[in-house]
Amino acid sequence: MEKERSSLGEFSLSDSGESSKPLEGVFHSHLEERVRPYIDLIDSLRLIGVEEDLALPSIAVIGDQSSGKSSVLEALSGVALPRGSGIVTRCPLMLKLKKIRGGVQWRAAITYEEEYIEFDDPSLVEGHVKDAQKTLAGDGVGICDELITLEIMSPEVCDLTLIDLPGIARVPVYGQPEDIGDQIKSLIRTYIEKDQTINLVVVPCNVDIATTEALKMAQEVDPEGKRTLAILTKPDLIDKGTEKNVLDIVKNQVIPLSKGYIIVKCRGQKQIDEKISLEEATRVERDFFKRHEYFKCLLNEEKATVQCLATKLTQDLVDHIKKSLPLLSEQIKKQLWDLRKELSQCEAGPPLDPQKRKYFFIAVMMKFNEKINRLSCGEAGNEDNLFVQLRSEFKKWKDHLDSTKSTFHETVQTLMKEYDLKYRGRELPGFCDYNVFETLVQALVIQLKGPAMDTLRVIRDTIQKQFSDVSKACFNNYPFLTCVATNKIDNIQSKQEAKVEQRILEQFEMEQLVYTQDGIYFKTLNETQPAVDGQKASENNCAGLDSRSKYPEMLKAYYEIVVQRLADQVPMLIRYFMLKESAQLLCSEMLGLLDGANVTEVLREESEVSRHRINMQNRADRLTIAQEKLSTFF
């Protein structure tokens, strides 16, 4: 687009006040020199992309198929556009007409997608437009909403910008989708429903105007007709006796429109086949109205000929632009204020300066480490307190240990019966040695190993998710850092999990020894069983113990000690290795990236957030330019 701006900008603009007297019927402007700046302003705003943010004043040309729309545009532009049956206009075509002076000859440029083509031969227009439509809409008869811009600079055109839209199809032809009519109407509505758009409706004289789909659509979005101008075409094809009806329409007596009606007679297919020039067609048109019994009065009223249409369109467009500028300026100010506010709340991207970029990288890493440390420290009031989740899982582990107590008696009875059946010798029932006690304890404790490992797995997943969420939040804009952090978190957690698993297995191996301090054992035993004859069991008083020599009571007391030991020890192992030590290792390894890292590659941005920030900045930039351009008109 810069290429277009520079190449087209070298041409001077003028109105018809200068230059030699034009031939009759050749377009020339009767407007003041101030007309062009207003049209150029809107074209320049459209060029920098402001239309992506808000609607700009424009003229949209709509009409049913075969309404004569292409002929009208040809007459206005002075060049041949694609013609034929069915859908001819398959993409919106912005037709920018610029009157030039200083002896500069005809020149044009067509722009679509990444293509920009300049040429100086009017006969090439039709081919270039067809090629553009084929590129955007493909082969066949489909449509596309991508815009084609055709800029024509000539001493013989008016200063005007129009947007030509596909003709409204009623019945799909071969190769068209069944909903082609709905597709076209949907595309048209996106243009004509905007309050900033003047709707130029092309209607043939030889049909009932009330039944034309184009005028119906214009009335739906502009019921009062304040921004609708109708063009009546093909006046030479009307049936005799219907001239008065057409005249009533042009005089705004049938379907009133604030902007009214203009009737034109453009080249027909026969004239095109005979290679009658547009200049000659203009003369023929004027002669037609001069000699017409009913329509000649319309010449004096400036409601007939393409030349009158061009003048009126230019006047209407400029007036429309003038009225729209204050609102446009306010909209730009509001959007700029909103964008700047949102940008101020966005996290800034990496600076371009290498040294500042390195400091920015350090700040990013420090912020990440700070969040990881906050997760692992478990301070009260910390929103990122991971301990809330860990405490919940540790409580589940403790609840599971406590739940095994409720089935303790049943488990012991089962084990005792098994001993009696397999191992009891000459002793009477109830007389067992210490080996039986140890066997029972070991059998009870070994059942807790699996749940302990399950707790480890759950905690590992919880911590890994929290660490990963921190990396996504801190490195969301930087895919390289996100990938590095994710890999390091996974590796560290895997190694630490293996370390904790080994420690837990060692703990359960130690629990096979069956040991606790005597004082702790007697204290627990007395808490779980009532005293015998008022005497509690202790290191100095074993009477209470002797009277309660049944294994279930003693086992229950010892099992209580084991449960309490495991209730604390397993979470402490997990917390230390999986959280505290893992956080330290992760922070250390991430800081290690500062040594010898390619900062530019590490901070390469690829995310929705960064794209959103860049898009906002681009919007703010173009709206700032637009605001500067508008300021010269106030």
XYZ file of C-alpha atoms in Angstrom, residues 386 389-390 393 455-469 493:
20
model
C -0.741 -24.020 47.150
C -4.902 -27.749 47.958
C -2.151 -29.785 49.612
C -5.060 -34.010 50.020
C -1.342 -39.565 47.746
C 2.110 -38.924 46.290
C 0.766 -39.181 42.711
C -2.085 -36.776 43.385
C 0.202 -34.247 45.054
C 2.707 -34.497 42.189
C -0.068 -33.728 39.662
C -1.334 -30.818 41.784
C 2.083 -29.221 42.163
C 3.009 -29.781 38.530
C -0.238 -28.145 37.381
C 0.304 -25.149 39.651
C 3.897 -24.707 38.498
C 2.789 -25.053 34.857
C 0.037 -22.479 35.367
C 8.912 -33.395 39.346
